[in-house]
PDB file of C-alpha atoms in Angstrom:
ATOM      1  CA  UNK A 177     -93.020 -49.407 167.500  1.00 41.00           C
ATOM      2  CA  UNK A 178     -93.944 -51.410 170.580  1.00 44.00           C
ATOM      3  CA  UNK A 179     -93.615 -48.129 173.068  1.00 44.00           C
ATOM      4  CA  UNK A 180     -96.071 -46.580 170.882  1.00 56.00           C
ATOM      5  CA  UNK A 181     -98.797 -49.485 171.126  1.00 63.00           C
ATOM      6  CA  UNK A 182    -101.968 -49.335 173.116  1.00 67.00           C
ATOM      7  CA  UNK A 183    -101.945 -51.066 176.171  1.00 75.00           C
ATOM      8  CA  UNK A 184    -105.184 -52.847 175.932  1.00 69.00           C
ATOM      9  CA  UNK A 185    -104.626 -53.125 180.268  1.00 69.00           C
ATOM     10  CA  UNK A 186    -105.065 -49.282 180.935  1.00 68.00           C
ATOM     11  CA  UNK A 187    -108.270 -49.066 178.218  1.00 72.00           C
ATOM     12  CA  UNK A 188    -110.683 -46.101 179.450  1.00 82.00           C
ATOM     13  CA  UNK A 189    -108.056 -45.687 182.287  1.00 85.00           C
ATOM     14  CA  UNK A 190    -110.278 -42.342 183.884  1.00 87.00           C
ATOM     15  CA  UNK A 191    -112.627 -44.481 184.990  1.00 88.00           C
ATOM     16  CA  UNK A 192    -110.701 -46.465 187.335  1.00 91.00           C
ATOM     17  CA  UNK A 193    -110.264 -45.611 190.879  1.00 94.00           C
ATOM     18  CA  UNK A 194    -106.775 -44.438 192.230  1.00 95.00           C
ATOM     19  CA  UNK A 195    -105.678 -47.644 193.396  1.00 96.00           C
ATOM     20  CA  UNK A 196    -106.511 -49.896 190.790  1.00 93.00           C
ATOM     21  CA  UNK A 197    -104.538 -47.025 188.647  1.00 94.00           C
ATOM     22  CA  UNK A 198    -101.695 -47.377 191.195  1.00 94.00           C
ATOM     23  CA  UNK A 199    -101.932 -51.514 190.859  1.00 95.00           C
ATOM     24  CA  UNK A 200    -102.069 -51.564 187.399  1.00 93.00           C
ATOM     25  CA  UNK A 201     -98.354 -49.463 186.895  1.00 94.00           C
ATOM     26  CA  UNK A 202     -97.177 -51.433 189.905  1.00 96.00           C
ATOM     27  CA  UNK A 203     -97.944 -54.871 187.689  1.00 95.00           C
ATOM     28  CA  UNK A 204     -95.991 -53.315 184.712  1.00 94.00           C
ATOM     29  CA  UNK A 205     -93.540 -52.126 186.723  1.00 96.00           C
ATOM     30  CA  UNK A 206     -92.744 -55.228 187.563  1.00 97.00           C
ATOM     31  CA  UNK A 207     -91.988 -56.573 184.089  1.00 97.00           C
ATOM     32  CA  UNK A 208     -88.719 -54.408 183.640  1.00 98.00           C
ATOM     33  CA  UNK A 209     -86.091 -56.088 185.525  1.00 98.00           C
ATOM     34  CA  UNK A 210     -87.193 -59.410 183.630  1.00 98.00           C
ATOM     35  CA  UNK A 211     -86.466 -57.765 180.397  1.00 98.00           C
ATOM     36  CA  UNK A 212     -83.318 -55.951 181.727  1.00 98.00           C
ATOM     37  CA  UNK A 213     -82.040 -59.282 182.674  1.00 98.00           C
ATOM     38  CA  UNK A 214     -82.068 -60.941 179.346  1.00 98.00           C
ATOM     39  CA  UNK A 215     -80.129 -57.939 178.196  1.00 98.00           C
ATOM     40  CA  UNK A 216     -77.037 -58.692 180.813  1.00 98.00           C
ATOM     41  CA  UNK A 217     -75.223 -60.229 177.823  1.00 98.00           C
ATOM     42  CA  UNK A 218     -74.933 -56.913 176.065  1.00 98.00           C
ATOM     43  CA  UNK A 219     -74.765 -54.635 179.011  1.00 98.00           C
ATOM     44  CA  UNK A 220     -71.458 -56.683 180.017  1.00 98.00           C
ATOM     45  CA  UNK A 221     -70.351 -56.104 176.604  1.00 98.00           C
ATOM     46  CA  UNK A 222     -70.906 -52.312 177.241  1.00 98.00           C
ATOM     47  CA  UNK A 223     -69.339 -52.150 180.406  1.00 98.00           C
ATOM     48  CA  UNK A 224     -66.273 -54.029 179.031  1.00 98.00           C
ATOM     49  CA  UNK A 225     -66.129 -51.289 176.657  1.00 98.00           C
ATOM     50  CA  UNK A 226     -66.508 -48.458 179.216  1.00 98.00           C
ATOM     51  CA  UNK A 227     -63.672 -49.846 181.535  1.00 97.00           C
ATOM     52  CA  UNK A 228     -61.331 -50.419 178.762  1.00 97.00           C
ATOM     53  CA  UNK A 229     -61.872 -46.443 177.768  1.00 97.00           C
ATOM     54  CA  UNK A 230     -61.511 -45.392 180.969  1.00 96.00           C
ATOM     55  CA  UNK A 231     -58.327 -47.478 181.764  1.00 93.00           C
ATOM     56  CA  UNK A 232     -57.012 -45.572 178.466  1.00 94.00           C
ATOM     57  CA  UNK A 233     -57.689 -42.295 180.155  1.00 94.00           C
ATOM     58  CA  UNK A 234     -60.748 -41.833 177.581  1.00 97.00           C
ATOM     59  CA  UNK A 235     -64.031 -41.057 178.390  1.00 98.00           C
ATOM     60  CA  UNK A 236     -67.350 -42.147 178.020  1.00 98.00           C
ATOM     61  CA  UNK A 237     -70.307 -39.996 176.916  1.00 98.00           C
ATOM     62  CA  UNK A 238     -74.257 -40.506 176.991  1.00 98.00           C
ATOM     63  CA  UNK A 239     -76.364 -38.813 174.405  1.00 98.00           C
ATOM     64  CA  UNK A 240     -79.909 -38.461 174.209  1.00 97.00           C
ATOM     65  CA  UNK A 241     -83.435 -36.510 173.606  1.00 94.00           C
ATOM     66  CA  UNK A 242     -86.242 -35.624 176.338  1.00 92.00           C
ATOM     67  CA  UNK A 243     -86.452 -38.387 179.289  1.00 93.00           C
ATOM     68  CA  UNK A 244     -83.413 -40.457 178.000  1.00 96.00           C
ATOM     69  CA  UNK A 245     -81.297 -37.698 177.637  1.00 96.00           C
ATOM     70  CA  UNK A 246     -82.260 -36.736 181.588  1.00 96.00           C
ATOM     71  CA  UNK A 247     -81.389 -39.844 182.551  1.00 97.00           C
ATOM     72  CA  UNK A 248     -78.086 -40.150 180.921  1.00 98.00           C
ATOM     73  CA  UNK A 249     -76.889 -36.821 182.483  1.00 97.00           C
ATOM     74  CA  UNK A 250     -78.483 -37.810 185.950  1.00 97.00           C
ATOM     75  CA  UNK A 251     -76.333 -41.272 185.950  1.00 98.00           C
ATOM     76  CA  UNK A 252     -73.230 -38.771 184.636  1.00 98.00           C
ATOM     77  CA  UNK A 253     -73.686 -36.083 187.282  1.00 96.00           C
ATOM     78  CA  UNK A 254     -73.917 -38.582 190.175  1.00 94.00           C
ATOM     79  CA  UNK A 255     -70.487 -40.472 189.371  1.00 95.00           C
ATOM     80  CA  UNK A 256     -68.067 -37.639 190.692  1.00 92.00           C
ATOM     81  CA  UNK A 257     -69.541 -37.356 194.099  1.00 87.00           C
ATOM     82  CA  UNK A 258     -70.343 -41.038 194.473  1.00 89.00           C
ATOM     83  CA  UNK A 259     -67.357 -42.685 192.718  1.00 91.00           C
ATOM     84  CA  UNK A 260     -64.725 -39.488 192.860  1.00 88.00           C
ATOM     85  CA  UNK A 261     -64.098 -39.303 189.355  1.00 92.00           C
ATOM     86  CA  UNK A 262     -63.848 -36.456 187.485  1.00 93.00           C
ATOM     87  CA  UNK A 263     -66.534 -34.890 185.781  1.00 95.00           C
ATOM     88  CA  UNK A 264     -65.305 -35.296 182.052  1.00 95.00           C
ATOM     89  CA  UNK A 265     -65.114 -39.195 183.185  1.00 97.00           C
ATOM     90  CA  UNK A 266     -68.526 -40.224 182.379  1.00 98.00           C
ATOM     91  CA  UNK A 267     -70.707 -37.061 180.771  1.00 98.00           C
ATOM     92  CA  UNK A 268     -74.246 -36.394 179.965  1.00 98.00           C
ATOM     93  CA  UNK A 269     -75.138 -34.814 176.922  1.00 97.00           C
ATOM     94  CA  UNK A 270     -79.031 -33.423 176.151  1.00 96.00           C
ATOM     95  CA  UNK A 271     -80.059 -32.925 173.459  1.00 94.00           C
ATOM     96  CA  UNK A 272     -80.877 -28.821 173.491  1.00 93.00           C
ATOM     97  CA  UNK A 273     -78.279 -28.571 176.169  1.00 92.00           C
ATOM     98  CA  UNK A 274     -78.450 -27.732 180.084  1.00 91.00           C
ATOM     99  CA  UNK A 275     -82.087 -25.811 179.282  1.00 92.00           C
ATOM    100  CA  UNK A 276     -83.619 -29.158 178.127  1.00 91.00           C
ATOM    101  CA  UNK A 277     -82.833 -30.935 181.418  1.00 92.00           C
ATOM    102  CA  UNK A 278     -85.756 -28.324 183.080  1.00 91.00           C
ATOM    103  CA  UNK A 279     -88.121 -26.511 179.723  1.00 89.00           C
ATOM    104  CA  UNK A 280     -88.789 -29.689 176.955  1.00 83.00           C
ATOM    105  CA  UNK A 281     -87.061 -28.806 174.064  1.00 80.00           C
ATOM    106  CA  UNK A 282     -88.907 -30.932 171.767  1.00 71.00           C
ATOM    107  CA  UNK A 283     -87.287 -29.846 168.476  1.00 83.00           C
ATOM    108  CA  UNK A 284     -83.998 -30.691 169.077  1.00 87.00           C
ATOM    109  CA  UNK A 285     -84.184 -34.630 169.206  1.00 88.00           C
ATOM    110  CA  UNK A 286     -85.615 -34.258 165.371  1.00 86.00           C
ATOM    111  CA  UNK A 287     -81.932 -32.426 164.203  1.00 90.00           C
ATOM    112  CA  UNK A 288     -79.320 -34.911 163.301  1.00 94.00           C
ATOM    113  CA  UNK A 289     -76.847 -32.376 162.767  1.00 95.00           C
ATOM    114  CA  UNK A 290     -76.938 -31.264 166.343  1.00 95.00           C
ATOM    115  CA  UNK A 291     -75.908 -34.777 167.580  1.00 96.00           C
ATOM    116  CA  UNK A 292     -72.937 -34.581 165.136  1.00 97.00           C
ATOM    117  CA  UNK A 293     -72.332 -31.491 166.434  1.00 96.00           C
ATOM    118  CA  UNK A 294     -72.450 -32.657 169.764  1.00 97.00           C
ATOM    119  CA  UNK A 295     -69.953 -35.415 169.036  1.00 98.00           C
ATOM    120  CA  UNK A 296     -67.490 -33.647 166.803  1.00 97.00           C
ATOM    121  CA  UNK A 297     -67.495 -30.731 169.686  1.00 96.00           C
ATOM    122  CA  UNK A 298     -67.271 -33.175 172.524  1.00 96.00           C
ATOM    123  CA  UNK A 299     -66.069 -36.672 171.537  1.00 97.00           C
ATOM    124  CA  UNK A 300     -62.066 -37.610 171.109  1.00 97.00           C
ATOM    125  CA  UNK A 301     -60.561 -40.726 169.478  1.00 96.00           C
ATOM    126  CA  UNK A 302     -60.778 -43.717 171.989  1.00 97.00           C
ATOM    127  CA  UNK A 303     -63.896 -42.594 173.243  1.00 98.00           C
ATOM    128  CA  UNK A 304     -67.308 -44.518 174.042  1.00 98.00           C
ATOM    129  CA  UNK A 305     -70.405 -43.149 172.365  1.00 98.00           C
ATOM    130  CA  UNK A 306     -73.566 -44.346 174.300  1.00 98.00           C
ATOM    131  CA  UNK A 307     -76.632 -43.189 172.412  1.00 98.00           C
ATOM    132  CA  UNK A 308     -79.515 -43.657 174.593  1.00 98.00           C
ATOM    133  CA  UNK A 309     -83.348 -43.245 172.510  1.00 97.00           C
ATOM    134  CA  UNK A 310     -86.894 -45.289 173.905  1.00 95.00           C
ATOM    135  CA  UNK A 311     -87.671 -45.541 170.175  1.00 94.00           C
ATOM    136  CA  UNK A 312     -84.619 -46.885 168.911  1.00 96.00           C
ATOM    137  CA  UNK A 313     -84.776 -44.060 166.159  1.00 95.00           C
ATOM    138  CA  UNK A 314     -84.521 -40.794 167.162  1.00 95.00           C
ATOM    139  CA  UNK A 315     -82.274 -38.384 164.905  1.00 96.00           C
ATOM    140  CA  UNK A 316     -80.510 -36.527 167.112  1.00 96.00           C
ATOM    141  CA  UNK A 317     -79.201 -39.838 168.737  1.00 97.00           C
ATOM    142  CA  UNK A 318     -78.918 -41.570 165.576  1.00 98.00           C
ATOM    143  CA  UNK A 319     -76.627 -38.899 164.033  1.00 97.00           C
ATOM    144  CA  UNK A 320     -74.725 -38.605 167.423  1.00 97.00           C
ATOM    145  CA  UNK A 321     -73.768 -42.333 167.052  1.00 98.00           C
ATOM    146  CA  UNK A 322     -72.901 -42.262 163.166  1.00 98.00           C
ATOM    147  CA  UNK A 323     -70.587 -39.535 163.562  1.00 98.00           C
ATOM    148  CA  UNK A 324     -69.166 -41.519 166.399  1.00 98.00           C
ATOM    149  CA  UNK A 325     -68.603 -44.314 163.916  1.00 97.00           C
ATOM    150  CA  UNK A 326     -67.170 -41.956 161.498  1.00 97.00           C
ATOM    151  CA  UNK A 327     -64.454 -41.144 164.045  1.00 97.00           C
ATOM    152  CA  UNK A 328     -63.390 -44.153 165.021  1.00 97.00           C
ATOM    153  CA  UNK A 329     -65.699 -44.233 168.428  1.00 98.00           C
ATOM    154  CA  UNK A 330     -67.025 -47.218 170.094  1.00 98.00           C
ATOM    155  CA  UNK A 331     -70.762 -46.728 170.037  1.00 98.00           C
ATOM    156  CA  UNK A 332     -73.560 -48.601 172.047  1.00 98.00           C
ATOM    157  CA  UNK A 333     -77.137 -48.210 171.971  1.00 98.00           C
ATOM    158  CA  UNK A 334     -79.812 -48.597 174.432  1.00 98.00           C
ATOM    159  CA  UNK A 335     -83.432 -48.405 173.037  1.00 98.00           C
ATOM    160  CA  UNK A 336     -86.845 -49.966 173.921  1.00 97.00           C
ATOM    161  CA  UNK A 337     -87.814 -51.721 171.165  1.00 95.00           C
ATOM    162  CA  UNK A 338     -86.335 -54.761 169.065  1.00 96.00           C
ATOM    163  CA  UNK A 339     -84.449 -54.517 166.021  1.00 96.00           C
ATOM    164  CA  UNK A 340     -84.384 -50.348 165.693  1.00 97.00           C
ATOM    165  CA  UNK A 341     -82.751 -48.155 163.261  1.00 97.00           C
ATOM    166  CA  UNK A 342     -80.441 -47.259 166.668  1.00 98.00           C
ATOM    167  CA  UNK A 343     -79.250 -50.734 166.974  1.00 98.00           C
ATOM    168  CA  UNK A 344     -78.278 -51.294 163.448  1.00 98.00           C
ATOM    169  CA  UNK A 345     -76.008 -48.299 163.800  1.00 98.00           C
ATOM    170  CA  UNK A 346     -74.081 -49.127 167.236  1.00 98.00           C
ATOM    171  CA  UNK A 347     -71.361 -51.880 168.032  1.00 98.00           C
ATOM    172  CA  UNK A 348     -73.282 -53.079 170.812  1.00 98.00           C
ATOM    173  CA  UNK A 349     -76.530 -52.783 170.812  1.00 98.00           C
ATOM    174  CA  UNK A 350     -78.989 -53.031 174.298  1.00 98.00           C
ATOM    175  CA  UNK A 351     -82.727 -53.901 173.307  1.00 98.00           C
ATOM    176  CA  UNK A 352     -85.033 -53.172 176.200  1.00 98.00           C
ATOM    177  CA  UNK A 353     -88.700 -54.095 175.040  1.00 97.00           C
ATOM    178  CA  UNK A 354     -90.851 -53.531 177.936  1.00 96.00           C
ATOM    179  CA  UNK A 355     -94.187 -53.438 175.450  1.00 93.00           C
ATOM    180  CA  UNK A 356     -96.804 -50.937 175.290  1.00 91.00           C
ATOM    181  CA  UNK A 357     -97.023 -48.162 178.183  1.00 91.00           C
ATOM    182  CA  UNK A 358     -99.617 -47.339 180.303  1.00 91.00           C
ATOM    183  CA  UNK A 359     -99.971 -43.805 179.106  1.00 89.00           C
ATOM    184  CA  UNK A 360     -99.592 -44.877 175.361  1.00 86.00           C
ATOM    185  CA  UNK A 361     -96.506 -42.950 173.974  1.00 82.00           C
ATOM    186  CA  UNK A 362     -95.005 -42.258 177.109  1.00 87.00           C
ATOM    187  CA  UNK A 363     -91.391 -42.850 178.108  1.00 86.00           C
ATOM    188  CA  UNK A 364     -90.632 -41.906 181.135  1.00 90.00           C
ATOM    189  CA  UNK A 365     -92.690 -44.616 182.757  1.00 95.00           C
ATOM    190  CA  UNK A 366     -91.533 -48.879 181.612  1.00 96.00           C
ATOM    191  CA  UNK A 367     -88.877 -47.199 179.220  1.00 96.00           C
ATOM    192  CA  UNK A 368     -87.764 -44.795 181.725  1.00 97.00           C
ATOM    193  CA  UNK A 369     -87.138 -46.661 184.169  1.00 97.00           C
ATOM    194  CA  UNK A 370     -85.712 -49.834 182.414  1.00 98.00           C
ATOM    195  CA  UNK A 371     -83.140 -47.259 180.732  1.00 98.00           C
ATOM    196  CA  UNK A 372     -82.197 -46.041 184.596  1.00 98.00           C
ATOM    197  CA  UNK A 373     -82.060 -49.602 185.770  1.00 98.00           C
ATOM    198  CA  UNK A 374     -79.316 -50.426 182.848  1.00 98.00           C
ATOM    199  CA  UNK A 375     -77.526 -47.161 183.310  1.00 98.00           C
ATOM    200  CA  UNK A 376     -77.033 -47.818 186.656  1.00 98.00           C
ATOM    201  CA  UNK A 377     -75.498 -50.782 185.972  1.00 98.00           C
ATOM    202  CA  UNK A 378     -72.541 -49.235 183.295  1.00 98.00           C
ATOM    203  CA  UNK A 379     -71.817 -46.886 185.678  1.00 98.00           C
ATOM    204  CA  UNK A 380     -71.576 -48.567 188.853  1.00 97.00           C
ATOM    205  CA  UNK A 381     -69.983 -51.677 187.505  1.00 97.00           C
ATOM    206  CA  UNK A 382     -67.506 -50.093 185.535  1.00 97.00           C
ATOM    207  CA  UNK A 383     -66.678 -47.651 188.510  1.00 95.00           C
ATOM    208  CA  UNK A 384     -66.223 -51.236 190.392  1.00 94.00           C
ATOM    209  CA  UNK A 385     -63.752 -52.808 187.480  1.00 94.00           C
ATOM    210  CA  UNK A 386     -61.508 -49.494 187.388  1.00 93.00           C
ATOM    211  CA  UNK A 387     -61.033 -49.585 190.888  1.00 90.00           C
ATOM    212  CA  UNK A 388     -63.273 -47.109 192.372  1.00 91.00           C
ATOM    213  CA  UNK A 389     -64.838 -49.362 194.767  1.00 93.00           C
ATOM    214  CA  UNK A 390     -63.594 -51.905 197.168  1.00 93.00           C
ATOM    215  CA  UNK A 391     -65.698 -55.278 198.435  1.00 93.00           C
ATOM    216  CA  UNK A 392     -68.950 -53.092 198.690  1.00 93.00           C
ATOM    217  CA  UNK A 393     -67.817 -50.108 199.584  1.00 93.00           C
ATOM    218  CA  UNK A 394     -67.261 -46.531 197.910  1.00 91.00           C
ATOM    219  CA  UNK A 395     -63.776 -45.693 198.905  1.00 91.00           C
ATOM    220  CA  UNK A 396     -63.378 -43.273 196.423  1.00 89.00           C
ATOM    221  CA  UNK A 397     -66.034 -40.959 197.400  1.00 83.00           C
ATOM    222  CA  UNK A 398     -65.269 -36.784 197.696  1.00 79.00           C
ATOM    223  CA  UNK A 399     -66.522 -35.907 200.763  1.00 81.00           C
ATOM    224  CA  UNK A 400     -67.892 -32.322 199.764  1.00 80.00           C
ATOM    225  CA  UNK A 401     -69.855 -32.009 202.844  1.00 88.00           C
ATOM    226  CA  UNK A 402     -70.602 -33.207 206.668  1.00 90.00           C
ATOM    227  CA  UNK A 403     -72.414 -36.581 205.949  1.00 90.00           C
ATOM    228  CA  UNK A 404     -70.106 -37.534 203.167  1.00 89.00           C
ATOM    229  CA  UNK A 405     -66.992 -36.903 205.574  1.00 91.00           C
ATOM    230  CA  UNK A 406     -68.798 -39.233 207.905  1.00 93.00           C
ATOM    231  CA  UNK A 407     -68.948 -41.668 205.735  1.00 92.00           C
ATOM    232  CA  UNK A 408     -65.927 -41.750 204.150  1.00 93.00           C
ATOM    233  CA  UNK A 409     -64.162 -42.174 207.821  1.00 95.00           C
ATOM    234  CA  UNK A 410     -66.770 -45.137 208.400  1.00 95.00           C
ATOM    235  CA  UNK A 411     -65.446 -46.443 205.337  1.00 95.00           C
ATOM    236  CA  UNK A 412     -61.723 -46.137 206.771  1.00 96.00           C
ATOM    237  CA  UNK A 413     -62.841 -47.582 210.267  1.00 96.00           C
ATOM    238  CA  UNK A 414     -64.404 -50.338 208.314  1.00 95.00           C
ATOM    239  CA  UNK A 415     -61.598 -51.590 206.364  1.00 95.00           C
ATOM    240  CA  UNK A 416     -58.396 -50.782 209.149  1.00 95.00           C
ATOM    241  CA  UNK A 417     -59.775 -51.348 212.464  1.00 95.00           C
ATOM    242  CA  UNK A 418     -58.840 -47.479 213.229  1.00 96.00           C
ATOM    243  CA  UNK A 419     -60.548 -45.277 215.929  1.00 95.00           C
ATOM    244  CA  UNK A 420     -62.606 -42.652 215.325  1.00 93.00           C
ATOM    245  CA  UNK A 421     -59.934 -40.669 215.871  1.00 95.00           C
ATOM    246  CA  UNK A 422     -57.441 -41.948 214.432  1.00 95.00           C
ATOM    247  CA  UNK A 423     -59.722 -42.142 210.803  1.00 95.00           C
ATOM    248  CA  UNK A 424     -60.003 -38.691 211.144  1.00 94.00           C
ATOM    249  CA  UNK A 425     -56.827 -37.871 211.097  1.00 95.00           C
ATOM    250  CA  UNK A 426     -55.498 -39.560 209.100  1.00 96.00           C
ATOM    251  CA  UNK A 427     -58.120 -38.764 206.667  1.00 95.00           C
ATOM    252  CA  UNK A 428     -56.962 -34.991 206.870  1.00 94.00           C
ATOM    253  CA  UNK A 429     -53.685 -36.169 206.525  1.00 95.00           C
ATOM    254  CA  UNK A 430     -54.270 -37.484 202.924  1.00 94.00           C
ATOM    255  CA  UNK A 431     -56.763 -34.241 202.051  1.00 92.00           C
ATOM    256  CA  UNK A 432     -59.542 -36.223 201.758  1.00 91.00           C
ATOM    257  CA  UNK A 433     -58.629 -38.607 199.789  1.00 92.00           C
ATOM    258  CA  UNK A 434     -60.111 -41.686 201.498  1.00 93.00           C
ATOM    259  CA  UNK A 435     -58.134 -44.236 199.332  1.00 93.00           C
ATOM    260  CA  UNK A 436     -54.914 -42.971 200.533  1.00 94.00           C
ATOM    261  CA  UNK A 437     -56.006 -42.677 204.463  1.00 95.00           C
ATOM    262  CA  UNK A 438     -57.083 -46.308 203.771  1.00 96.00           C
ATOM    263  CA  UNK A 439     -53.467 -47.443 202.077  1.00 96.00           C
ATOM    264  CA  UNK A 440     -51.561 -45.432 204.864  1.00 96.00           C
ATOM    265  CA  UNK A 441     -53.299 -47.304 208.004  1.00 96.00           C
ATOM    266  CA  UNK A 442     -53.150 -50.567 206.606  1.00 95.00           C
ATOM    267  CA  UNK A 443     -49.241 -50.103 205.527  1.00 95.00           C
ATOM    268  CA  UNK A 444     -48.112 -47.797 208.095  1.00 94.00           C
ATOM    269  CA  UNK A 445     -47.038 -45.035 204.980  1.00 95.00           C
ATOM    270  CA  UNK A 446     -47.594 -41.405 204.795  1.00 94.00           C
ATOM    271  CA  UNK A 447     -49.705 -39.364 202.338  1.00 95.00           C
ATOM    272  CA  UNK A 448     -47.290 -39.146 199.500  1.00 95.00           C
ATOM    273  CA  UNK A 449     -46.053 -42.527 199.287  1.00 96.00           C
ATOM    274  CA  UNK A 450     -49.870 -43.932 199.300  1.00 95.00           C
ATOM    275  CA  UNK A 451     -51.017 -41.949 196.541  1.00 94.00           C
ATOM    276  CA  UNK A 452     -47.570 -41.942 194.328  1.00 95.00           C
ATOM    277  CA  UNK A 453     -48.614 -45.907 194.470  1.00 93.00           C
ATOM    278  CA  UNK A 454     -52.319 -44.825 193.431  1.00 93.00           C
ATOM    279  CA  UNK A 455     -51.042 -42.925 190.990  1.00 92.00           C
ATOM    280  CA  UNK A 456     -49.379 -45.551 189.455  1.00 92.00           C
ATOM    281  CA  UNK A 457     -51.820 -47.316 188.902  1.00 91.00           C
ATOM    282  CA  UNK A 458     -54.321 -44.413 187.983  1.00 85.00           C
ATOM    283  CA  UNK A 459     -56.181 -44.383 190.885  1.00 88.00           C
ATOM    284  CA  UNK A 460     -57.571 -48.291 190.872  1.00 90.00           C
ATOM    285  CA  UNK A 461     -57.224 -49.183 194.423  1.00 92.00           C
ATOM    286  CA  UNK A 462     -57.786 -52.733 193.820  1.00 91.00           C
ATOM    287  CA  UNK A 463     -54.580 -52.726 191.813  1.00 91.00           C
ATOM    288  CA  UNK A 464     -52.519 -50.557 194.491  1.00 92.00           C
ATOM    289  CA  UNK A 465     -53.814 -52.848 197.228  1.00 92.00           C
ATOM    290  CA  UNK A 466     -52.972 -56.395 195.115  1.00 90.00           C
ATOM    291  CA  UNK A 467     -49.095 -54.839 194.806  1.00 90.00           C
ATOM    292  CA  UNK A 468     -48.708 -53.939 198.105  1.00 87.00           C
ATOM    293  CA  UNK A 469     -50.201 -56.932 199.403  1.00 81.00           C
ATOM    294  CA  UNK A 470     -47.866 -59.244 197.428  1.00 79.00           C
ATOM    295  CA  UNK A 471     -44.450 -57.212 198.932  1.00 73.00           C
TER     296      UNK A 471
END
């Protein structure tokens, strides 16, 4: 497999100074967005997926072994506080559970069963399946996504190599070959961060085409503490022209909930009637917004 080839570059790599170390993963680096881009095809096919779950009230859930697995419940955990979903929206699952996110659990991506497990235990019908393994063939992912398949599941994959046992199994599959590593093996380094790069992606644009964020902004944010607050009521100020003031309070007025304070300034409502219309429409401000507007 390509992630496991020798990268001729990094040959007798202790014998290079610190900088030409530090050059040398700054040139690879620089490789990954070029192979992320010729990917776009498939990840729009993914995110077309993941909106069209979500719209359904379904969910979408990453699964995966050692550094992947991290990943896909670090992109999870940060949609709630950044996109106000809730958590069951988009979940991370690790392979070894919560304990393999801090102590390697290196066993666990080599049982099958336990990503059918994880599936049967945590997957419903009209869920998304995203199975997320450097290799392409990992067990534990590979039996995640065929149970997925068994049930009726939309699966994708995301691997680093071309033409893996992984992508074979999936609907859609996204093939990331960044080529040999620098530390031959590893995959938390080209891999790693070509995996974030396209994870980022789902989740962000699939928060932005169910609503959860407006021109550039992240209206529906939960302020949970000071600076979030403050941002949320810059948000407001942004998009009504309201004082400081007057963002604030109305803010409070809709308990936080910055997509209502934004709906009742710019069409003079209160609390309720704002979010009975976001409600409607299952929170997708975009959707509220292009109803009211056309009134």
């Amino acid at each position: 497999m390509q992630t496991e080839m020798r990268n001729k570059e990094s040959n007798r790599l202790h014998e290079k100074s610190t900088y030409e170390i530090l050059q040398m993963m700054n040139k690879q680096d620089k490789t990954v967005p070029g192979v992320v881009e010729k990917a776009l095809p498939q990840i729009e096919k993914a995110v077309e997926a993941m909106v069209e779950a979500i719209e359904k009230k379904h969910k979408v859930i990453y699964l995966g072994s050692g550094t992947s697995g991290r990943l896909g419940v670090l992109d999870a955990s940060e949609c709630p506080p950044t996109f106000g979903v809730a958590p069951d929206v988009i979940q991370g699952i690790i392979a070894g559970g919560d304990k393999a996110l801090r102590i390697a659990i290196e066993n666990a991506e080599d049982d099958d069963q336990l990503g059918e497990q994880d599936v049967r235990e945590g997957a419903n019908l009209g869920d998304v399946v995203v199975g997320i393994a450097s290799s392409g063939q990992t067990p534990y992912v590979l039996g995640a996504v065929k149970k997925a398949k068994a049930l009726g599941l939309k699966t994708i994959g995301i691997s680093c190599n071309e033409n893996t046992r992984l992508s074979e199994e999936v609907d859609i599959a996204i093939e990331l070959p960044v080529g040999p590593e620098i530390l031959t093996g590893s995959t938390r380094l080209k891999a790693g961060t070509a995996q974030k790069l396209v994870l980022n992606m789902l989740s962000t644009v699939t928060m932005v085409r169910t609503g959860k964020v407006y021109e550039n902004l992240m209206i529906n944010l939960q302020a949970k503490n000071k600076k979030l607050r403050n941002r949320a009521i810059s948000i407001i100020k942004e998009l009504t022209q309201a004082s400081d003031k007057e963002a604030g309070q109305v803010y409070d007025k809709a308990d936080g909930d910055t997509k209502a304070a934004i709906l009742m300034l710019m069409f003079d409502v209160d609390a309720k009637i704002a979010q009975e219309r976001l409600k409607k429409h299952q929170g997708n401000f975009v959707k509220a917004l292009s109803e009211w507007s056309k009134e």
